C-alpha positions as CSV (number, residue, x, y, z in Angstrom):
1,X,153.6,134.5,93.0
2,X,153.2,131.1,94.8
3,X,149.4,129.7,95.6
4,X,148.0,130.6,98.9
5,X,145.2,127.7,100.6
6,X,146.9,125.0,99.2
7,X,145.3,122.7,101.7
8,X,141.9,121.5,100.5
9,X,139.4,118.9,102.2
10,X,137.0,117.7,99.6
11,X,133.8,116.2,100.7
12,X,132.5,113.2,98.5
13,X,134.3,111.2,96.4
14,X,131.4,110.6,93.5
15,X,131.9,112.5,90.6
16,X,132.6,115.6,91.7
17,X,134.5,115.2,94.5
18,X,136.8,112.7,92.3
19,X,137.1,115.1,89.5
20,X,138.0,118.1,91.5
21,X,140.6,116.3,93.2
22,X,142.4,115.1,89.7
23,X,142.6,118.6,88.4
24,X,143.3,120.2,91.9
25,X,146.3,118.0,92.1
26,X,147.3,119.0,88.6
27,X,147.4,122.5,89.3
28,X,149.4,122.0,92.4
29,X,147.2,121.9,95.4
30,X,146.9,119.3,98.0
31,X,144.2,117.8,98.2
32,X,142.5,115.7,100.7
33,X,139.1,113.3,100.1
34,X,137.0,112.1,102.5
35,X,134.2,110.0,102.2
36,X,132.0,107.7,104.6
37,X,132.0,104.5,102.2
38,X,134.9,102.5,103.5
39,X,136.8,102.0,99.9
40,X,136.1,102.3,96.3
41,X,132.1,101.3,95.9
42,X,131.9,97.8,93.9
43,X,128.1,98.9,92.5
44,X,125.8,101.6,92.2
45,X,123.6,103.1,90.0
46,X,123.5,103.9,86.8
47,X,124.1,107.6,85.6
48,X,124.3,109.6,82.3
49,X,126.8,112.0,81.2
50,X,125.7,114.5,79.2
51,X,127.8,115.5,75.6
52,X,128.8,118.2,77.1
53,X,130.5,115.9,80.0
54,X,131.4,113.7,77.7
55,X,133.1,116.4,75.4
56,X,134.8,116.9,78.7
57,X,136.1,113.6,79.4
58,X,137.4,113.6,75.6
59,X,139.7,116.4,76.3
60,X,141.1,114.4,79.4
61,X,141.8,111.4,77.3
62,X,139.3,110.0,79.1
63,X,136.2,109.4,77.0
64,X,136.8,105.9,74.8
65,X,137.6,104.3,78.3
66,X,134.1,105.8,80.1
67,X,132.4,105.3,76.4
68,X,133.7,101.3,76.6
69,X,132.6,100.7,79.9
70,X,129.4,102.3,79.5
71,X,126.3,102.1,76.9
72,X,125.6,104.3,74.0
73,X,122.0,104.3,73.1
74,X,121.4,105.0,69.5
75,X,117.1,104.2,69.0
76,X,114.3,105.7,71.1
77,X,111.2,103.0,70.9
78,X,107.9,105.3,71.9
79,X,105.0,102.2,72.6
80,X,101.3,104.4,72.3
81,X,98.5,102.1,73.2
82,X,96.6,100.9,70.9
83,X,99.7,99.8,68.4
84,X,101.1,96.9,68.7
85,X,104.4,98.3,67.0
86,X,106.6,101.0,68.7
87,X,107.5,104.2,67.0
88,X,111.2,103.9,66.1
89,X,113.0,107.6,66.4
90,X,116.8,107.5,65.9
91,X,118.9,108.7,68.5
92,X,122.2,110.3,69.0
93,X,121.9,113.1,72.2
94,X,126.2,112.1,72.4
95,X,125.8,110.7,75.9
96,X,126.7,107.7,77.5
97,X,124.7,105.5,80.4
98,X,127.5,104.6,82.8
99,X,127.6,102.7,86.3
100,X,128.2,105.7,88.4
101,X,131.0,103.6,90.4
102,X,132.8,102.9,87.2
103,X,132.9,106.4,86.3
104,X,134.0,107.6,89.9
105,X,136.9,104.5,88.8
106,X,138.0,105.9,86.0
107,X,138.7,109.8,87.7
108,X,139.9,108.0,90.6
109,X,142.4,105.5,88.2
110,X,143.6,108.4,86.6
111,X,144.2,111.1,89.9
112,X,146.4,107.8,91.0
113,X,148.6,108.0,87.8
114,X,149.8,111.6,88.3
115,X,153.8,111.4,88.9
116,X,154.5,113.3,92.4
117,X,151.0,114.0,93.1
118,X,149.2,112.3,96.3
119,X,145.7,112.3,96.6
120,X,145.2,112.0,100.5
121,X,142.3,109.7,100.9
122,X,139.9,109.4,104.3
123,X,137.4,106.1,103.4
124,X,135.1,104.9,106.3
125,X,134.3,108.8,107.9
126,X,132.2,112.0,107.5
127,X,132.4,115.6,108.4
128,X,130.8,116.0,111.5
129,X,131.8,120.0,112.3
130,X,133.0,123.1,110.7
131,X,134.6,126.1,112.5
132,X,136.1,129.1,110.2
133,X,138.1,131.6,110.8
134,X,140.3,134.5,108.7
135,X,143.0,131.8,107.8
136,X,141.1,128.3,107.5
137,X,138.7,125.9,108.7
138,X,138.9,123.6,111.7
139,X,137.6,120.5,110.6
140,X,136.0,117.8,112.9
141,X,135.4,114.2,111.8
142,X,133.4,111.3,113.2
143,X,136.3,109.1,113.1
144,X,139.4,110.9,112.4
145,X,141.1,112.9,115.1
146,X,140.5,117.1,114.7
147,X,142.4,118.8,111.4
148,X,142.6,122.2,110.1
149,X,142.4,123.0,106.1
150,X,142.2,126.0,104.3
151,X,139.5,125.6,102.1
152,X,136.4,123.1,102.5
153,X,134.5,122.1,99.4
154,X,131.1,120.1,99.9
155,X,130.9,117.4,97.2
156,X,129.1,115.1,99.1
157,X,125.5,115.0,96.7
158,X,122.1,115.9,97.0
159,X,121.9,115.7,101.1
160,X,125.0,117.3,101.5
161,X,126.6,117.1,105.4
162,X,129.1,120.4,104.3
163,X,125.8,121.9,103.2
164,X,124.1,121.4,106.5
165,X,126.7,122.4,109.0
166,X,127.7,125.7,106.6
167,X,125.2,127.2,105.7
168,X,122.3,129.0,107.9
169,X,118.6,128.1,108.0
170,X,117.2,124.2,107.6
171,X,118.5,122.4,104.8
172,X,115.5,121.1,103.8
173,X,114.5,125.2,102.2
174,X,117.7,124.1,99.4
175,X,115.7,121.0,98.2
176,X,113.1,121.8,95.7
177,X,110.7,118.9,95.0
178,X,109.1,118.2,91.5
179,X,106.1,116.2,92.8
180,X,107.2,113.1,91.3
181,X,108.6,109.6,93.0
182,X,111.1,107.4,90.9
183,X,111.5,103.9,91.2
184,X,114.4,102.5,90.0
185,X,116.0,99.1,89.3
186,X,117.9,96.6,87.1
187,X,116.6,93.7,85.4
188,X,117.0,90.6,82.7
189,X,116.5,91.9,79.2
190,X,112.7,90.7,78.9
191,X,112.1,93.0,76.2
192,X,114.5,91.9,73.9
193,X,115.7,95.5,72.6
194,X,119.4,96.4,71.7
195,X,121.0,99.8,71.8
196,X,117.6,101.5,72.7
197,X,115.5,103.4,75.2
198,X,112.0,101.9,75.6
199,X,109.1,103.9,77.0
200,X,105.1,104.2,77.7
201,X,103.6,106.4,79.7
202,X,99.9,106.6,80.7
203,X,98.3,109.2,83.1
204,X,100.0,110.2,86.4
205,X,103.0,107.5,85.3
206,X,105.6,106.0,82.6
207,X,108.3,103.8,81.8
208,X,111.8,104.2,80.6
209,X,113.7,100.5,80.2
210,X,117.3,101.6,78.9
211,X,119.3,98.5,77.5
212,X,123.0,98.2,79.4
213,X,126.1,97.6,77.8
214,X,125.7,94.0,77.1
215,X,122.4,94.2,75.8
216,X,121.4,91.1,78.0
217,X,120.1,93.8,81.1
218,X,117.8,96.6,81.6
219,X,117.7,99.3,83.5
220,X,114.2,100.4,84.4
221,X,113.0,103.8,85.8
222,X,109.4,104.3,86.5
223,X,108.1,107.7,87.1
224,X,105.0,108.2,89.6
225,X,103.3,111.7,89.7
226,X,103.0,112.2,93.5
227,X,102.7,115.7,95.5
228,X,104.0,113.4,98.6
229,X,107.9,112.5,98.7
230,X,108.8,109.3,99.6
231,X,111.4,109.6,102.4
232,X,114.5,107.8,101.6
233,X,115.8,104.5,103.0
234,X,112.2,105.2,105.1
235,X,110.4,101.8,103.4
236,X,111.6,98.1,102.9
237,X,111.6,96.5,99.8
238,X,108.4,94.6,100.0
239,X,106.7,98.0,100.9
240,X,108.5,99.5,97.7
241,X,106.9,96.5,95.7
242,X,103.9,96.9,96.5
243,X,104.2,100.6,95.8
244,X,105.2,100.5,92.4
245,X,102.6,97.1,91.8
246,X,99.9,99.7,93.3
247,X,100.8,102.5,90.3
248,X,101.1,99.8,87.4
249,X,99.4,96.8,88.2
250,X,96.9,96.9,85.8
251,X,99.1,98.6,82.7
252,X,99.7,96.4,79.4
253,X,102.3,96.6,77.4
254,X,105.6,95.1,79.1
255,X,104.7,95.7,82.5
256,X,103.2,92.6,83.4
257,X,106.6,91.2,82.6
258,X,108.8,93.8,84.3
259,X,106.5,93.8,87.8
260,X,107.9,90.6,87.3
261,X,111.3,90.6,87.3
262,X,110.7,94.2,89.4
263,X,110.0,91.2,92.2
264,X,113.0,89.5,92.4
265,X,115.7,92.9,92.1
266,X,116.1,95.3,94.5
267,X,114.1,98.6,93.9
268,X,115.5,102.0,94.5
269,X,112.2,104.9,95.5
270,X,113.6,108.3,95.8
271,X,111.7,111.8,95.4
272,X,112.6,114.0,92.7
273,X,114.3,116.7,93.5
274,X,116.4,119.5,92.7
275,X,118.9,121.5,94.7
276,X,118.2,125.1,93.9
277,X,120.5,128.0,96.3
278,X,121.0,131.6,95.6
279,X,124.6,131.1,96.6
280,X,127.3,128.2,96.5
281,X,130.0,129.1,99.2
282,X,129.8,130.7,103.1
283,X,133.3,132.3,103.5
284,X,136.0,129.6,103.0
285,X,133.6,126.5,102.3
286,X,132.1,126.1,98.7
287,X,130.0,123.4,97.6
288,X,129.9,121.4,94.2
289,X,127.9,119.0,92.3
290,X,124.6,117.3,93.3
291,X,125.4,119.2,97.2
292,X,125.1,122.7,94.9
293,X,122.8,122.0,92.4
294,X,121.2,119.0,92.0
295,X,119.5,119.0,88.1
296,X,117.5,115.5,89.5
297,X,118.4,112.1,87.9
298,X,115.1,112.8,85.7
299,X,117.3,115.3,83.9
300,X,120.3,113.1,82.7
301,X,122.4,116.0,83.6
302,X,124.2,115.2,87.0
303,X,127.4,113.7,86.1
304,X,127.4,116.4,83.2
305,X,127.0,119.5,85.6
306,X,129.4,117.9,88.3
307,X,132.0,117.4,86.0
308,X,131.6,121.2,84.5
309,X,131.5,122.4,87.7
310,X,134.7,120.7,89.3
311,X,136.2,122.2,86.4
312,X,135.5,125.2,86.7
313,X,135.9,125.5,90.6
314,X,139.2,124.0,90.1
315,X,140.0,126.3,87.0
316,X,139.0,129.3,88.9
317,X,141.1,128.3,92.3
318,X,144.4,128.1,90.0
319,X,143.5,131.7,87.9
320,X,142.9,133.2,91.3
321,X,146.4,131.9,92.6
322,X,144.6,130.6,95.7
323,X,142.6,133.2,96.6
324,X,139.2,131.8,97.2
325,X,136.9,135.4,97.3
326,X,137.8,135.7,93.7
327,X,137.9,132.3,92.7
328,X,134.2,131.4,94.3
329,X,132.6,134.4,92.5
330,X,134.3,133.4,89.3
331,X,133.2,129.8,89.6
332,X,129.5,130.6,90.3
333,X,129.4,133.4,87.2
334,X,130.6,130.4,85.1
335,X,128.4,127.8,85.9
336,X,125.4,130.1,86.6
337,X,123.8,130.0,83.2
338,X,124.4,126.2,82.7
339,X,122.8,125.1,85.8
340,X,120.0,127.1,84.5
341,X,119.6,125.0,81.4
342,X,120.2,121.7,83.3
343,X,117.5,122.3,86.0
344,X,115.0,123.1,83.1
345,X,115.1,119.8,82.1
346,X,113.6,117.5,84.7
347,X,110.3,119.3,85.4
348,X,110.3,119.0,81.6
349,X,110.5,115.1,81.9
350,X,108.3,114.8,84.6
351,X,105.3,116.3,82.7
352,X,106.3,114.6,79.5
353,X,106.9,110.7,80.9
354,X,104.4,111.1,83.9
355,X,101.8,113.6,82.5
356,X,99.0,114.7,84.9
357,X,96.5,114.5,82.2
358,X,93.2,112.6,82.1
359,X,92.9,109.2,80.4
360,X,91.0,111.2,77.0
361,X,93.8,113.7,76.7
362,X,96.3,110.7,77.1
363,X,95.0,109.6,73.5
364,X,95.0,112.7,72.4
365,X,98.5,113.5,73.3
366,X,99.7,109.9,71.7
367,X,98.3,110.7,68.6
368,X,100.0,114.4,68.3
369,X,103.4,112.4,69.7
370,X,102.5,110.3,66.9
371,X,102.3,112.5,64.2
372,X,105.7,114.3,65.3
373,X,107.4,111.3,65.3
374,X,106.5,110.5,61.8
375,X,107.5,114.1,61.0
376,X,110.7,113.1,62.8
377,X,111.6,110.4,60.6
378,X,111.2,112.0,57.7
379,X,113.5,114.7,58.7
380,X,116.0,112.2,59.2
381,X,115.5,110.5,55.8
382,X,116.4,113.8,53.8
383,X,119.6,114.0,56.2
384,X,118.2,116.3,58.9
385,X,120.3,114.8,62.3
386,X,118.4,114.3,65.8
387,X,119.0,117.5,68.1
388,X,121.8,117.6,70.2
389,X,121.9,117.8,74.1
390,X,122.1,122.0,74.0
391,X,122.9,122.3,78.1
392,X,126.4,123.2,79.0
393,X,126.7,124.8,74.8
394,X,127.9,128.2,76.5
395,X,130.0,126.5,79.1
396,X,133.5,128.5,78.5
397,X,135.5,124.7,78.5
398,X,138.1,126.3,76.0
399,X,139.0,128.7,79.0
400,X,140.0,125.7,81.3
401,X,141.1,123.0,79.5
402,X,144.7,124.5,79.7
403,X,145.5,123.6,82.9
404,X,145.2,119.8,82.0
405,X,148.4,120.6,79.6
406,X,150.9,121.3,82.9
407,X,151.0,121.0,86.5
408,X,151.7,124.2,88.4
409,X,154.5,123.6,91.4
């Protein structure tokens, strides 16, 4: 029986967007990209992929060419005031820190290689209306003339245009907000640490400093308990300095030196928040990723859930022969339980690398992290290994990673 809604527009070309389009275009339909950046992005930020996602990737053939672009950290180094030596914990969660535009490259790379399969692309525009009807969606751009698809799929992250304009009520109800700012930015290696995550939190704030690839850069988050979200894009970067200089000013440790070289890189501020919806599609427009269900870059589990979810959106499409009812009700039964698990994780972090806690407690939790750790290493001395990343564990990946074997025409 041949597929019916062939014709796909795909909104966002990050991770989501890229990787639904590669295995669409595997399984025979056509699928079309659009995007507002005007071409491939030369930088961005830096991302993890879970093991699951990474698992993943290993079954496309793509993981040793994400793992070599991208930094595998194998040492967690917990400072506690008062010691002047870090807490070393080994480390091995199976994920990999990777430039998000250099994992959007390698999808991209390989959705080019496919023999008589074109990816359309539309760079430089943006969805800017959606009309539905029994047999498709008419589609209007802010460039582009007027087209007419059969399915729509919102990939296009955590403030999601396709979300907006399809589904009812304002969209600020989907974004749930963990009472947290994070400041983010990347810096010269003043720390001197190889292979390793670096952190210290105090009360109300922390720091992570995550060594890059080349060991010679950092890339530092900084976590600020805050009931009051930072708008995006809403402040300059000298106000964003002085922001961040007002939370950790007076800390020790490293900070001295990292407000430092915070001064002379360019600081990202963005509220944490989750996308949380009690439904993913509105008749023949789905959505997918960060624009479905945003885990929070706290979490470590975007890329990871994205690249499940495209999966499984495109695995359920080709079952379904097409037919999107079934195929969106499959897709959201499969990724339900996952999501879960992924969401649970950055209110988690919040409370353990900002914690709302009063400067006595602070010393009291130190001393208990203190004690586990020890217990920690000695668990690993008799040959007990660190605990895996468990998010995505029940993902059913053996029931799609067929349809990478052959192309359906």
């Amino acid at each position: 029986m041949p597929f019916c809604n062939r014709n796909i527009l795909v909104s966002g070309s990050g991770v989501a967007g890229s990787a639904l389009a590669l295995w669409l275009a595997r399984k025979g339909f056509s699928p079309t990209i659009v995007d507002s950046a005007p071409g491939p992005r030369a930088e961005g930020d830096h991302v993890e992929v879970s093991r699951r996602g990474m698992e993943l990737l290993d079954r496309m053939g793509l993981g040793e060419r994400v793992r070599a672009l991208g930094a595998n950290h194998t040492q967690i180094r917990n400072h506690i005031s008062g010691r002047i030596a870090p807490i070393l914990l080994p480390f091995d969660p199976g994920s990999v820190m990777i430039r998000h535009d250099h994992l959007v490259r390698v999808l991209r790379e390989e959705a080019d290689r496919l023999p008589d399969v074109l990816v359309e692309r539309m760079d430089g525009d943006t969805v800017t209306g959606l009309t539905q009807d029994e047999t498709g969606v008419d589609v209007t751009f802010a460039q582009a003339h007027d087209r007419r698809f059969d399915l729509v799929v919102g990939a296009d992250g955590l403030y999601s245009p396709v979300r907006r304009l399809a589904f009812e009520g304002p969209d600020e109800n989907h974004l749930h907000r963990l009472e947290a700012n994070v400041a983010t930015f990347e810096t010269p290696n003043v720390l001197g640490t190889r292979d390793s995550l670096s952190w210290h939190t105090w009360p109300h704030r922390g720091c992570v400093a995550a060594t890059l690839p080349d060991n010679e850069r950092l890339y530092v988050v900084l976590m600020m308990r805050d009931r009051f979200p930072v708008r995006p894009r809403s402040l300059d970067q000298g106000s964003l300095h002085r922001m961040v200089e007002e939370y950790f000013g007076a800390d020790g440790w490293c900070m001295p030196q990292l407000l430092a070289a915070m001064r002379e890189a360019e600081v990202t501020v963005d509220p944490s928040t989750q996308v949380r919806m009690n439904v993913w599609s509105s008749g023949r427009v789905v959505l997918v990723g960060d624009a479905a269900y945003c885990p929070d870059q706290l979490s470590g589990q975007g890329p990871g859930t994205a690249l499940l979810g495209a999966l499984a959106l495109a695995g359920e499409l080709a079952y379904a022969e097409g037919d999107h009812g079934r195929a969106y009700f499959s897709y959201e039964a499969a990724m339900r339980p996952t999501v879960r698990e992924a969401q649970a994780v950055a209110p988690q972090s919040v409370e353990t690398g900002a914690p709302e806690v009063e400067p006595y407690e602070m010393w009291m939790r130190e001393r208990a992290e203190a004690a586990l750790s020890r217990g920690a290493r000695l668990m690993n001395k008799l040959g007990f290994q660190p605990a895996k990343d468990p998010v995505g564990e029940e993902f059913a990946l053996e029931r799609y990673v067929g349809m990478f074997k052959e192309r359906t025409d």
